[in-house]
Amino acid sequence: MSARVRPRDHGAAPRPARGSGPARPALFRRLLDDQPGTASRAVRPGAYQGLESELAERLDSVLGIAERLAATHDREEVFRTIVDETRRALRVDYVTIRILRDDHLPIAASAGLPKDAAAALPVFAVGEGWVGEVLQTARVSAWRDVRTDQRYGSERYAGLLDFAGDLIAPLTHHDRVIGALSAMTLEPREWTDGDVAFVTTLATHAAIALSNAELFEQTEARAAQLAVLQAASGRLNRATSFEAVGRAVVEETRRIIDYHNARVYLVEPPDAVVPIAFEGRVGAYERVDFELLRCRMGEGFTGWVAQHGEPLLINDANSDPRGQTIAGTDDIDESMLVVPMRYDGITVGVITLSKLGLDGFVADDLRLLAILADHAATAVETARLLTRSQELTRELRRLLDMSGELSESLDPRQVANLMAGHLARAMGVDECAISYWDKPAGRVESLGYYPQLKLDDLEPYFDVVGFPETLRVLERGVTTIIDADDPGADQAETALLRRDGNRILVMLPLVAKGQAIGLVELFSKTEVRWDAQHLELARTMANEAAMALENARLYEDARRRADRDPLTGFFNHRYLHERMGEEVVRSQRGKRPLSVLMLDLDDFKLVNDTFGHLFGDKVLTWAAELIRGTLRLSDVPARYGGDEFAVILPDTDAAEARRAADRILQGFRDQPYIGEQRGPVPIAASIGIATYPGDGRNATELIASADRALYGVKRDGGHGAAVGPPDGAAA
């Protein structure tokens, strides 16, 4: 126990000094009587009176030292006070304090010895030499000459320190020995009862002071750690991305736990454990390829913690069977802390710390890291929600942008090309194909592509019968992913992927009004990882685009019907003029020729009057097919009205136009119309020809010129072809 000595009040009657009178001898009598063994000695009746002066002096010294010890919580100051005052009070050569650590007593402080000499002194283990006696009895041991007593273990000091006398007191706190105070002399010494009483009392105060200092240091350390954790929590709360959370964890952890390597992982369903942050501080730990750190549930310490959600304190990583050496690294002595980041009962990530050597971490480190991991888990989920919100915003923007662009066009091929571009960019792939499913024909027809290619560069269609996985996507409305490196994948699909240098194919159905109308194909040359959210975005975009594509196709069908003559299937009069205008502009820009034929059936009125209009309609249908059979794919035939037809001939000069007219006339000569229950009916035609720019510089002029030439042939008896008069004379 310690009490402060109050200063005397010089203005009043003097009071007895603290510890004076009979109380001090009584105290030392009790201390002496309690000291058995080596240090105890028989005291003759009346001897206490002879020791009173010495004991009183020692007691005053102890009380003064106790006051100084009670006034500080600095561990180093406590050590220094104990060793210095012990050396001064006992008049010894050396004083040491040893503190019990892991069943050993290393030197913690000394007086009278140089630092290097003190550091070289032996470290005694529990039960070794004098240590065993002191720790087992928890009493003071006095040695007159340690060199003559084998129990002491003086040989351990050989060549390090030469001394004889030693007075050793255990430092005991709450009935537990925490260390030992040793006073040593160069010469043998007879230790007095006063020496024993002094060192016993001082050791008691020293143990209390050291325990208080340790508690104070722990309190201060925990307060500092709490401050760091609070600061770390604030930083984590401000983190808006997974990477920011990871950096905050590895940097803030360094302030409270000493490590050589730190890694932060996220758990990504179904079983991936993906690194988001890394910090290395020593040698091979400084740089590591992130791909090498990836693992799966159950793999290595990190995967084990991700799977089981339980923290690990690993003193020797190589001896634990749950460990797994990272590819490209060596097996070394290493200790680890691995802690799960859990949110709402689910492990969302893992924090892994490594340190070179064994037993590098303690239970307090695990506790602190677990607290930080809880904050990190909340930050991860906050970042996940924020990221998802941002992704939803971007997805909505993509959908709005795509819808806006698609609404501006009613051309199915243009719509398909726009769709392909938006889907490819949204999913981060190299190519995207949009196709229409011609279910009755059992084939898929190419409509659009990204990057945009000319339609002629695409395969116009393919039969789905040879591609069962494609047929499954269309018939069942499912999404499928094909990896060319997967031996179990559809071989027909993987063969096409390898042929074109692609690795991954994702197929989604284009669904409109509950029915699959087409196919989306996403191609990637490298491996890609899409979670359910990304695939759902692709499906949403595909369904949105499917409606636009179906509307464009319906419009094209309606427009086709509006532009077509219902009897012959040729384009009609209105479409002819519109298309002629487009072709003239194209010819002007490309400086290429353009021709037009105007054709009229000879004596068709006689056929109608003789056989009736129903027969005449059949003749017109027959004539249209005959004309179509003589034309190129790029030529545009039209029914101008009645029995009059027109043909636009792109990239055709006058000579080529004349040959085209002759093919039509020859066809009529070679193939008379044969009606039901009637003999052959010969049909002939008259044709007028006009060519841009010589016969006209716009659609109206060209059609008028060809029309004049046609009527010129008619005047001459028909059955022929002629070029329109350049002077523009009236028909």
XYZ file of C-alpha atoms in Angstrom:
731
model
C 0.000 0.000 0.000
C 1.189 3.567 -0.506
C 0.233 6.832 1.155
C 1.421 10.341 0.591
C 3.629 11.899 3.345
C 2.125 15.193 4.325
C 4.521 18.133 4.950
C 4.834 19.294 8.501
C 2.764 22.304 9.560
C 5.399 24.664 11.000
C 2.739 26.919 12.474
C 1.398 24.238 14.825
C 2.688 21.794 17.320
C 4.886 19.182 15.662
C 3.302 15.842 14.850
C 5.110 12.529 14.940
C 6.677 11.649 11.585
C 4.734 9.065 9.607
C 5.972 5.600 10.438
C 7.583 6.731 13.732
C 6.879 5.092 17.049
C 6.017 1.508 17.549
C 4.134 1.100 14.262
C 7.294 0.798 12.136
C 9.000 -1.935 14.172
C 5.725 -3.831 14.282
C 5.493 -3.666 10.482
C 9.037 -4.952 9.991
C 8.620 -7.608 12.646
C 5.717 -8.975 10.587
C 7.708 -8.813 7.358
C 10.667 -10.549 8.935
C 8.544 -13.199 10.551
C 6.925 -13.903 7.153
C 10.248 -14.570 5.397
C 11.148 -18.280 5.569
C 13.893 -20.168 3.827
C 17.186 -18.749 2.733
C 16.374 -15.176 3.602
C 14.878 -15.785 7.040
C 17.015 -15.577 10.141
C 16.326 -15.943 13.907
C 16.020 -12.604 15.661
C 17.028 -12.488 19.339
C 14.744 -10.850 21.867
C 15.623 -7.207 21.974
C 17.230 -7.273 18.513
C 14.332 -5.331 17.099
C 15.441 -2.329 19.149
C 18.879 -2.500 17.537
C 17.330 -2.595 14.072
C 14.812 0.135 14.723
C 16.963 2.919 13.371
C 17.853 0.961 10.190
C 14.282 -0.202 9.691
C 12.890 3.259 10.190
C 15.306 4.632 7.626
C 14.445 1.850 5.156
C 10.715 2.337 5.727
C 10.972 6.035 5.047
C 12.894 5.158 1.869
C 10.239 2.630 0.800
C 7.431 5.102 1.449
C 9.224 7.737 -0.572
C 9.752 5.310 -3.454
C 6.106 4.160 -3.236
C 4.993 7.774 -3.481
C 7.064 8.264 -6.612
C 5.759 5.029 -8.116
C 2.180 5.993 -7.411
C 2.683 9.366 -9.094
C 3.433 7.965 -12.549
C 1.953 5.525 -15.030
C 4.923 5.590 -17.340
C 6.310 2.065 -17.486
C 9.897 3.137 -18.225
C 9.852 5.657 -15.382
C 8.576 2.975 -12.994
C 11.393 0.636 -14.046
C 13.994 3.345 -13.686
C 12.765 4.390 -10.232
C 12.755 0.820 -8.918
C 16.258 -0.142 -10.084
C 17.889 3.164 -9.181
C 16.325 3.418 -5.714
C 17.009 -0.239 -4.945
C 20.648 0.176 -5.860
C 20.914 3.344 -3.777
C 19.032 2.016 -0.736
C 20.753 -1.368 -0.604
C 24.135 -0.050 -1.736
C 24.609 -2.845 -4.263
C 26.544 -2.960 -7.533
C 23.828 -4.101 -9.939
C 20.044 -4.233 -9.953
C 17.877 -5.949 -12.556
C 14.172 -6.364 -13.110
C 12.953 -9.361 -15.074
C 9.336 -9.612 -16.302
C 7.657 -12.951 -16.963
C 6.910 -13.445 -20.681
C 5.833 -16.784 -22.155
C 7.407 -18.848 -19.340
C 10.689 -16.931 -19.529
C 12.199 -14.070 -17.529
C 14.006 -11.613 -19.842
C 15.675 -8.445 -18.546
C 13.298 -5.452 -18.567
C 15.476 -2.848 -16.800
C 18.808 -2.582 -14.962
C 21.005 -0.229 -12.950
C 24.800 -0.269 -12.739
C 25.145 -2.134 -16.047
C 25.765 -0.771 -19.538
C 22.839 -1.364 -21.868
C 24.710 -3.832 -24.048
C 25.859 -5.796 -21.016
C 22.337 -5.931 -19.607
C 20.980 -7.028 -22.980
C 23.488 -9.890 -23.077
C 22.457 -11.366 -19.709
C 20.875 -14.841 -19.883
C 17.138 -15.332 -20.083
C 15.995 -17.892 -17.539
C 13.108 -20.236 -18.182
C 10.502 -21.129 -15.582
C 11.952 -23.771 -13.256
C 15.570 -23.026 -14.227
C 18.090 -22.137 -11.471
C 17.045 -19.530 -8.938
C 13.949 -18.741 -11.042
C 12.300 -21.996 -10.078
C 12.751 -21.347 -6.376
C 11.530 -17.777 -6.516
C 8.516 -18.490 -8.703
C 7.480 -21.609 -6.813
C 7.754 -20.141 -3.310
C 6.820 -16.562 -4.235
C 9.205 -15.478 -1.452
C 12.453 -13.540 -1.223
C 15.658 -15.536 -1.725
C 18.986 -14.279 -0.397
C 22.320 -15.641 -1.672
C 25.568 -14.765 0.083
C 27.668 -16.135 -2.760
C 25.940 -17.594 -5.795
C 29.209 -19.099 -7.029
C 29.149 -21.675 -4.249
C 25.545 -22.804 -4.682
C 24.684 -25.024 -7.630
C 20.997 -24.304 -7.188
C 21.488 -20.760 -8.394
C 22.729 -21.432 -11.930
C 25.598 -18.937 -11.892
C 27.261 -20.743 -14.788
C 24.749 -19.045 -17.081
C 26.495 -15.749 -16.322
C 29.993 -17.015 -17.165
C 31.822 -14.515 -19.322
C 28.914 -12.077 -19.094
C 28.797 -10.795 -15.547
C 30.952 -11.512 -12.477
C 29.150 -11.112 -9.110
C 28.685 -12.961 -5.816
C 25.813 -11.787 -3.628
C 22.234 -11.729 -4.899
C 18.978 -10.770 -3.171
C 15.966 -11.716 -5.275
C 12.354 -10.714 -4.568
C 9.389 -11.913 -6.605
C 7.097 -9.253 -8.066
C 3.680 -10.556 -7.065
C 0.312 -9.089 -7.999
C -3.012 -10.705 -7.105
C -1.166 -13.845 -5.975
C 0.505 -14.143 -9.348
C 4.247 -13.738 -9.873
C 4.810 -11.305 -12.743
C 8.584 -10.869 -12.438
C 11.614 -10.652 -10.168
C 13.729 -7.858 -8.645
C 17.396 -8.780 -8.184
C 20.080 -6.854 -6.235
C 23.637 -8.096 -6.867
C 27.031 -7.389 -5.304
C 30.513 -8.035 -6.588
C 31.631 -9.438 -3.249
C 29.842 -11.991 -1.060
C 27.334 -10.320 1.263
C 25.446 -11.186 4.349
C 21.962 -9.874 3.700
C 20.319 -8.295 6.751
C 16.756 -8.578 7.896
C 16.420 -4.957 6.983
C 17.582 -5.716 3.421
C 15.017 -8.485 3.147
C 12.222 -6.374 4.604
C 13.089 -3.493 2.299
C 13.209 -5.492 -0.891
C 10.029 -7.377 0.087
C 8.082 -4.178 0.661
C 9.520 -2.490 -2.421
C 8.716 -5.515 -4.595
C 5.089 -5.312 -3.478
C 4.845 -1.651 -4.442
C 6.788 -2.291 -7.651
C 4.419 -5.062 -8.723
C 1.417 -2.805 -8.126
C 3.040 0.100 -9.966
C 4.031 -2.084 -12.953
C 0.565 -3.614 -13.151
C -1.001 -0.151 -12.993
C 1.399 1.102 -15.671
C 0.553 -1.885 -17.852
C -3.179 -1.307 -17.370
C -2.705 2.366 -18.141
C -0.739 1.529 -21.297
C -3.428 -0.927 -22.339
C -6.089 1.682 -21.671
C -4.170 4.269 -23.661
C -3.517 1.761 -26.446
C -7.150 0.786 -26.583
C -8.192 4.422 -26.561
C -5.811 5.041 -29.458
C -7.103 1.957 -31.225
C -10.667 3.113 -30.648
C -9.785 6.489 -32.123
C -8.280 4.746 -35.156
C -11.350 2.522 -35.500
C -13.620 5.569 -35.303
C -11.561 7.349 -37.943
C -11.536 4.207 -40.075
C -15.303 3.870 -39.699
C -15.761 7.449 -40.840
C -13.533 6.859 -43.855
C -15.354 3.645 -44.730
C -18.695 5.405 -44.482
C -17.478 7.918 -47.052
C -16.245 5.255 -49.474
C -18.407 5.071 -52.602
C -16.778 2.162 -54.420
C -15.445 -1.297 -53.638
C -11.919 -0.137 -54.448
C -12.213 2.773 -52.011
C -13.443 0.411 -49.275
C -10.516 -1.935 -49.929
C -7.928 0.857 -49.805
C -9.423 2.210 -46.579
C -9.208 -1.230 -44.949
C -5.550 -1.933 -45.827
C -4.417 1.588 -44.929
C -6.374 1.977 -41.690
C -5.512 -1.545 -40.504
C -1.821 -0.646 -40.710
C -2.366 1.974 -37.984
C -3.495 -0.587 -35.400
C -1.989 -3.931 -36.532
C 1.534 -4.504 -37.779
C 1.469 -6.652 -40.929
C 3.638 -7.373 -43.963
C 0.816 -8.036 -46.408
C -2.891 -7.191 -46.454
C -5.589 -8.267 -48.907
C -9.280 -7.477 -49.124
C -11.665 -9.731 -51.036
C -15.299 -9.631 -52.122
C -17.466 -12.725 -52.381
C -19.148 -12.879 -55.782
C -21.850 -15.508 -56.315
C -21.883 -18.297 -56.933
C -18.445 -19.140 -55.502
C -15.825 -16.580 -56.562
C -13.646 -14.734 -54.012
C -12.233 -11.696 -55.818
C -9.476 -9.334 -54.546
C -10.253 -5.604 -54.510
C -7.247 -4.252 -52.581
C -3.670 -5.280 -51.815
C -0.897 -3.788 -49.712
C 2.570 -5.331 -49.483
C 5.358 -3.901 -47.383
C 8.232 -6.411 -47.369
C 10.176 -8.064 -50.196
C 8.109 -10.504 -52.209
C 4.986 -9.144 -50.528
C 5.270 -5.772 -52.243
C 3.763 -6.770 -55.613
C 1.349 -9.557 -56.486
C -0.709 -10.160 -59.610
C -4.374 -9.744 -58.656
C -5.330 -12.692 -60.832
C -3.121 -14.936 -58.708
C -5.026 -13.862 -55.606
C -8.412 -14.937 -56.967
C -9.829 -18.063 -55.382
C -13.080 -19.914 -54.876
C -15.106 -20.844 -51.834
C -13.220 -23.354 -49.718
C -9.831 -22.769 -51.387
C -7.035 -21.802 -48.987
C -7.509 -19.834 -45.775
C -9.362 -17.019 -47.512
C -11.741 -19.376 -49.287
C -12.280 -21.326 -46.066
C -13.287 -18.188 -44.153
C -15.486 -17.038 -47.052
C -17.281 -20.385 -46.932
C -17.580 -20.830 -43.164
C -17.801 -17.209 -42.009
C -15.440 -17.838 -39.059
C -12.213 -15.900 -38.273
C -8.811 -17.599 -38.196
C -5.671 -16.780 -36.178
C -2.933 -18.884 -37.790
C 0.422 -19.066 -36.025
C 2.081 -21.279 -38.661
C 0.493 -21.131 -42.118
C 2.536 -24.037 -43.474
C 1.406 -26.452 -40.777
C -2.327 -25.764 -41.233
C -3.942 -28.119 -43.796
C -6.512 -25.488 -44.760
C -3.796 -23.359 -46.349
C -2.888 -23.199 -50.010
C 0.246 -21.632 -51.488
C -0.476 -18.823 -53.959
C 0.708 -19.777 -57.438
C 4.131 -18.329 -58.245
C 5.129 -17.861 -54.589
C 7.325 -19.903 -52.232
C 6.462 -21.659 -48.980
C 7.854 -19.533 -46.139
C 7.344 -19.292 -42.396
C 4.254 -17.137 -42.153
C 1.512 -16.278 -39.696
C -1.907 -14.995 -40.771
C -5.129 -13.332 -39.663
C -8.180 -14.064 -41.803
C -11.472 -12.417 -40.832
C -14.870 -12.491 -42.604
C -16.768 -9.325 -43.456
C -20.346 -10.247 -42.564
C -23.467 -8.233 -43.278
C -26.912 -9.351 -42.186
C -25.571 -12.828 -41.441
C -23.961 -13.254 -44.874
C -20.239 -13.213 -45.612
C -19.739 -10.480 -48.211
C -15.944 -10.366 -48.111
C -12.728 -11.386 -46.352
C -9.769 -9.466 -44.896
C -6.465 -11.391 -44.899
C -3.287 -10.231 -43.131
C 0.070 -12.009 -43.432
C 3.312 -11.615 -41.551
C 6.688 -13.234 -42.060
C 7.641 -15.570 -39.230
C 5.653 -17.607 -36.754
C 3.285 -16.307 -34.064
C 3.140 -12.862 -35.645
C -0.363 -11.994 -34.426
C -2.153 -12.155 -31.076
C -5.765 -12.444 -29.976
C -6.082 -8.643 -29.593
C -5.125 -8.255 -33.262
C -7.894 -10.656 -34.200
C -10.390 -8.745 -32.067
C -9.459 -5.397 -33.610
C -9.558 -6.746 -37.151
C -12.983 -8.291 -36.494
C -14.311 -4.885 -35.392
C -12.876 -3.241 -38.495
C -14.302 -6.035 -40.660
C -17.812 -5.303 -39.360
C -17.480 -1.664 -40.409
C -16.020 -2.740 -43.742
C -18.937 -5.111 -44.397
C -21.412 -2.266 -43.943
C -19.321 -0.069 -46.229
C -19.202 -2.827 -48.861
C -22.981 -3.164 -48.870
C -23.374 0.620 -49.018
C -20.979 0.751 -51.974
C -22.822 -2.171 -53.569
C -26.156 -0.375 -53.253
C -24.652 2.857 -54.560
C -22.991 1.036 -57.437
C -26.229 -0.725 -58.261
C -28.098 2.588 -58.162
C -25.543 4.092 -60.518
C -25.785 1.050 -62.776
C -29.576 1.324 -62.802
C -29.254 4.964 -63.756
C -26.887 4.065 -66.591
C -29.145 1.212 -67.665
C -32.156 3.492 -67.753
C -30.119 5.999 -69.731
C -29.093 3.278 -72.186
C -32.690 2.167 -72.550
C -33.871 5.735 -73.071
C -31.114 6.457 -75.581
C -31.808 3.239 -77.443
C -35.569 3.786 -77.424
C -35.084 7.320 -78.651
C -32.884 6.225 -81.543
C -35.078 3.273 -82.464
C -38.178 5.444 -82.524
C -36.601 7.613 -85.217
C -36.482 4.813 -87.764
C -38.987 2.400 -89.267
C -36.452 0.628 -91.451
C -36.022 -2.881 -89.950
C -32.375 -3.112 -90.970
C -31.511 0.276 -89.565
C -33.363 -0.583 -86.365
C -31.465 -3.892 -86.148
C -28.090 -2.155 -86.611
C -28.934 0.354 -83.869
C -30.002 -2.479 -81.572
C -26.759 -4.372 -82.193
C -24.637 -1.319 -81.354
C -26.448 -0.526 -78.101
C -26.395 -4.125 -76.885
C -22.713 -4.638 -77.736
C -21.650 -1.487 -75.883
C -23.867 -2.181 -72.876
C -22.527 -5.725 -72.472
C -18.915 -4.913 -73.336
C -18.581 -7.438 -76.181
C -16.804 -7.296 -79.525
C -19.702 -8.081 -81.861
C -23.487 -8.390 -81.840
C -25.800 -9.909 -84.447
C -29.575 -9.317 -84.723
C -31.585 -11.851 -86.713
C -35.226 -12.494 -87.614
C -36.744 -15.952 -87.099
C -38.600 -17.151 -90.155
C -40.352 -19.927 -88.286
C -42.260 -21.468 -91.248
C -39.058 -21.670 -93.294
C -37.047 -22.942 -90.314
C -34.293 -20.378 -90.721
C -32.846 -17.254 -89.137
C -32.373 -14.219 -91.413
C -29.652 -11.608 -90.741
C -30.980 -8.108 -90.118
C -28.278 -6.089 -88.303
C -24.732 -6.267 -86.985
C -22.207 -4.443 -84.839
C -19.704 -3.279 -85.962
C -21.866 -2.330 -88.930
C -21.212 -4.326 -92.065
C -22.807 -4.205 -95.460
C -25.696 -6.589 -95.721
C -23.888 -8.309 -98.568
C -21.037 -9.170 -96.143
C -23.383 -11.070 -93.849
C -24.703 -14.541 -94.373
C -28.289 -13.799 -95.465
C -29.689 -16.666 -93.393
C -28.940 -20.056 -91.859
C -31.096 -23.069 -91.151
C -31.625 -23.620 -87.424
C -32.038 -27.360 -87.845
C -28.261 -27.751 -87.619
C -28.000 -25.672 -84.427
C -30.082 -27.262 -81.653
C -29.003 -24.760 -78.984
C -30.138 -21.833 -81.136
C -33.462 -23.565 -81.734
C -33.860 -24.084 -77.973
C -33.340 -20.365 -77.335
C -35.989 -19.470 -79.913
C -38.572 -22.087 -78.984
C -38.263 -21.850 -75.187
C -37.342 -18.186 -74.853
C -34.261 -18.932 -72.695
C -30.831 -17.296 -72.504
C -27.738 -19.411 -73.059
C -23.974 -18.861 -72.821
C -21.596 -20.953 -74.907
C -17.856 -21.146 -74.237
C -15.742 -22.408 -77.122
C -13.357 -23.962 -74.569
C -16.135 -25.964 -72.928
C -15.971 -29.556 -74.215
C -19.612 -30.076 -73.279
C -20.919 -27.131 -75.309
C -22.871 -27.425 -78.584
C -20.230 -28.505 -81.092
C -21.924 -26.756 -84.017
C -21.826 -23.444 -82.136
C -18.258 -23.855 -80.846
C -17.034 -24.659 -84.363
C -18.410 -21.325 -85.610
C -16.910 -19.493 -82.639
C -13.450 -20.901 -83.301
C -13.749 -20.209 -87.015
C -14.370 -16.518 -86.354
C -11.828 -16.218 -83.520
C -14.425 -15.822 -80.752
C -14.466 -17.411 -77.291
C -17.903 -16.628 -75.832
C -21.386 -16.546 -77.400
C -24.473 -15.343 -75.532
C -27.825 -15.937 -77.227
C -31.036 -14.205 -76.167
C -34.453 -14.402 -77.818
C -36.112 -11.292 -79.218
C -39.577 -11.488 -77.683
C -42.502 -9.336 -78.842
C -46.064 -9.858 -77.599
C -44.993 -13.051 -75.854
C -43.538 -14.650 -78.975
C -39.921 -15.049 -80.049
C -39.505 -13.146 -83.309
C -35.744 -13.216 -83.569
C -32.356 -13.699 -81.979
C -29.633 -11.614 -80.318
C -26.094 -13.041 -80.487
C -23.316 -11.435 -78.418
C -19.741 -12.440 -79.324
C -16.593 -11.940 -77.243
C -13.056 -12.910 -78.177
C -12.075 -13.301 -74.509
C -13.713 -14.798 -71.448
C -16.332 -12.533 -69.871
C -18.178 -12.831 -66.579
C -21.756 -11.613 -66.422
C -23.831 -11.758 -63.290
C -27.606 -12.087 -63.213
C -28.044 -8.296 -63.229
C -26.061 -7.857 -66.440
C -27.957 -10.635 -68.173
C -31.234 -9.135 -66.999
C -30.189 -5.804 -68.516
C -29.437 -7.543 -71.813
C -32.851 -9.244 -71.758
C -34.595 -5.968 -70.958
C -32.828 -4.173 -73.791
C -33.522 -7.065 -76.154
C -37.242 -7.067 -75.319
C -37.447 -3.302 -75.685
C -35.667 -3.506 -79.022
C -37.828 -6.435 -80.136
C -40.927 -4.257 -79.972
C -39.215 -1.573 -82.052
C -38.073 -4.172 -84.571
C -41.524 -5.742 -84.795
C -43.092 -2.313 -85.302
C -40.588 -1.590 -88.056
C -41.348 -4.903 -89.728
C -45.084 -4.305 -89.482
C -44.606 -0.867 -90.964
C -42.443 -2.306 -93.712
C -45.133 -4.884 -94.485
C -47.793 -2.189 -94.555
C -45.599 0.039 -96.652
C -44.842 -2.863 -98.979
C -48.542 -3.484 -99.434
C -49.100 0.221 -100.027
C -46.250 0.343 -102.548
C -47.228 -2.832 -104.365
C -49.765 -3.534 -107.034
C -51.975 -6.257 -105.542
C -52.501 -8.021 -108.878
C -48.937 -8.349 -110.183
C -46.850 -7.827 -107.029
C -44.907 -5.081 -108.838
C -44.365 -1.693 -107.233
C -47.092 0.821 -108.001
C -47.153 4.186 -109.778
C -46.513 6.248 -106.609
C -43.532 4.163 -105.538
C -42.074 4.358 -109.063
C -41.834 8.156 -108.959
C -40.449 8.131 -105.398
C -37.817 5.531 -106.203
C -36.874 7.243 -109.458
C -36.137 10.414 -107.512
C -33.843 8.498 -105.158
C -32.031 6.781 -108.023
C -31.474 10.058 -109.866
C -29.861 11.580 -106.772
C -27.672 8.487 -106.390
C -26.600 8.715 -110.050
C -25.804 12.391 -109.695
C -23.581 11.795 -106.651
C -21.886 8.716 -108.058
C -21.735 9.988 -111.651
C -23.185 6.686 -112.768
C -25.716 5.996 -115.535
C -29.404 5.298 -114.947
C -32.082 4.142 -117.396
C -35.820 3.582 -117.330
C -38.126 1.476 -119.546
C -41.790 2.289 -120.192
C -43.650 -0.783 -121.541
C -47.174 -1.177 -122.895
C -48.859 -4.449 -123.998
C -49.982 -4.274 -127.628
C -53.699 -4.864 -128.417
C -54.467 -5.645 -124.772
C -57.832 -3.879 -125.083
C -58.816 -6.437 -127.701
C -57.926 -9.270 -125.256
C -60.079 -7.709 -122.563
C -62.991 -7.101 -124.914
C -62.754 -10.622 -126.361
C -62.121 -12.758 -123.304
C -63.224 -10.542 -120.440
C -61.461 -8.701 -117.637
C -60.824 -11.831 -115.562
C -58.874 -13.317 -118.443
C -57.135 -9.986 -118.918
C -56.016 -9.930 -115.261
C -54.447 -13.348 -115.717
C -52.627 -12.095 -118.795
C -51.324 -9.113 -116.816
C -50.065 -11.415 -114.027
C -48.395 -13.641 -116.618
C -46.785 -10.640 -118.320
C -45.440 -9.340 -114.995
C -43.759 -12.675 -114.247
C -42.298 -12.796 -117.772
C -40.823 -9.314 -117.340
C -39.480 -10.168 -113.849
C -37.740 -13.232 -115.255
C -35.630 -11.117 -117.617
C -34.414 -8.603 -114.980
C -31.527 -8.401 -112.548
C -32.025 -8.387 -108.771
C -31.141 -4.714 -108.647
C -33.756 -3.729 -111.261
C -37.031 -2.261 -109.984
C -40.209 -3.227 -111.939
C -43.511 -1.347 -111.474
C -47.042 -1.397 -112.836
C -47.642 2.105 -114.131
C -51.319 1.602 -114.759
C -53.666 -0.641 -116.829
C -51.477 -2.690 -119.132
C -48.538 -0.291 -118.856
C -45.365 -1.197 -116.924
C -42.097 0.571 -116.033
C -38.657 -0.729 -115.082
C -35.908 1.270 -113.329
C -32.438 0.089 -114.386
C -29.740 1.373 -111.935
C -26.121 1.579 -113.204
C -27.338 1.028 -116.778
C -26.395 3.081 -119.822
C -28.440 3.392 -123.028
C -26.892 0.373 -124.783
C -27.426 -1.894 -121.761
C -30.998 -0.565 -121.455
C -31.650 -1.438 -125.078
C -30.419 -4.986 -124.474
C -32.703 -5.275 -121.442
C -35.665 -4.148 -123.598
C -34.766 -6.669 -126.283
C -34.727 -9.495 -123.684
C -38.261 -8.567 -122.659
C -39.494 -8.407 -126.262
C -37.844 -11.741 -127.037
C -39.572 -13.267 -124.046
C -42.977 -12.207 -125.346
C -42.150 -13.601 -128.773
C -40.965 -16.942 -127.366
C -43.707 -17.489 -124.791
C -47.311 -16.888 -125.823
C -49.885 -16.879 -123.057
C -51.705 -20.200 -122.695
C -54.993 -19.874 -120.858
C -57.320 -22.503 -119.468
C -59.304 -24.315 -122.187
C -57.915 -21.925 -124.769
C -55.148 -22.099 -127.304
C -52.012 -19.975 -127.171
C -52.671 -16.234 -127.151
C -49.723 -14.264 -128.580
C -48.932 -11.141 -126.567
C -46.556 -8.410 -127.740
C -45.257 -5.154 -126.218
C -43.911 -1.729 -127.099
C -41.043 -0.246 -125.044
C -39.707 3.273 -124.659
C -36.213 3.884 -123.293
C -34.713 6.935 -121.528
C -31.242 7.310 -119.968
C -29.862 9.811 -117.440
C -28.665 12.434 -118.042
C -28.996 12.615 -121.800
C -32.779 12.032 -121.893
C -33.608 13.841 -118.667
C -32.023 15.209 -115.523
C -34.768 14.295 -113.061
C -37.355 11.588 -112.570
C -40.185 13.443 -114.284
C -38.131 14.234 -117.387
C -36.835 10.653 -117.669
C -40.285 9.071 -117.359
C -41.727 11.593 -119.820
C -38.923 10.907 -122.339
C -39.393 7.128 -122.089
C -43.147 7.622 -122.429
C -42.682 9.647 -125.639
C -40.442 6.925 -127.067
C -43.070 4.305 -126.156
C -45.812 6.095 -128.002
C -43.512 6.566 -130.948
C -43.151 2.780 -131.167
C -46.917 2.375 -130.811
C -47.489 4.742 -133.733
C -45.123 2.686 -135.796
C -47.118 -0.506 -135.156
C -45.679 -1.634 -131.838
C -43.730 -4.821 -131.232
C -40.473 -2.943 -130.692
C -38.384 -0.560 -128.599
C -37.037 2.933 -129.115
C -35.132 5.679 -127.325
C -36.991 8.861 -126.459
C -36.464 11.863 -128.819
C -33.791 14.155 -127.414
C -35.630 17.252 -128.536
C -38.464 16.552 -126.140
C -41.179 16.523 -128.888
C -44.668 15.748 -127.664
C -45.921 12.184 -127.921
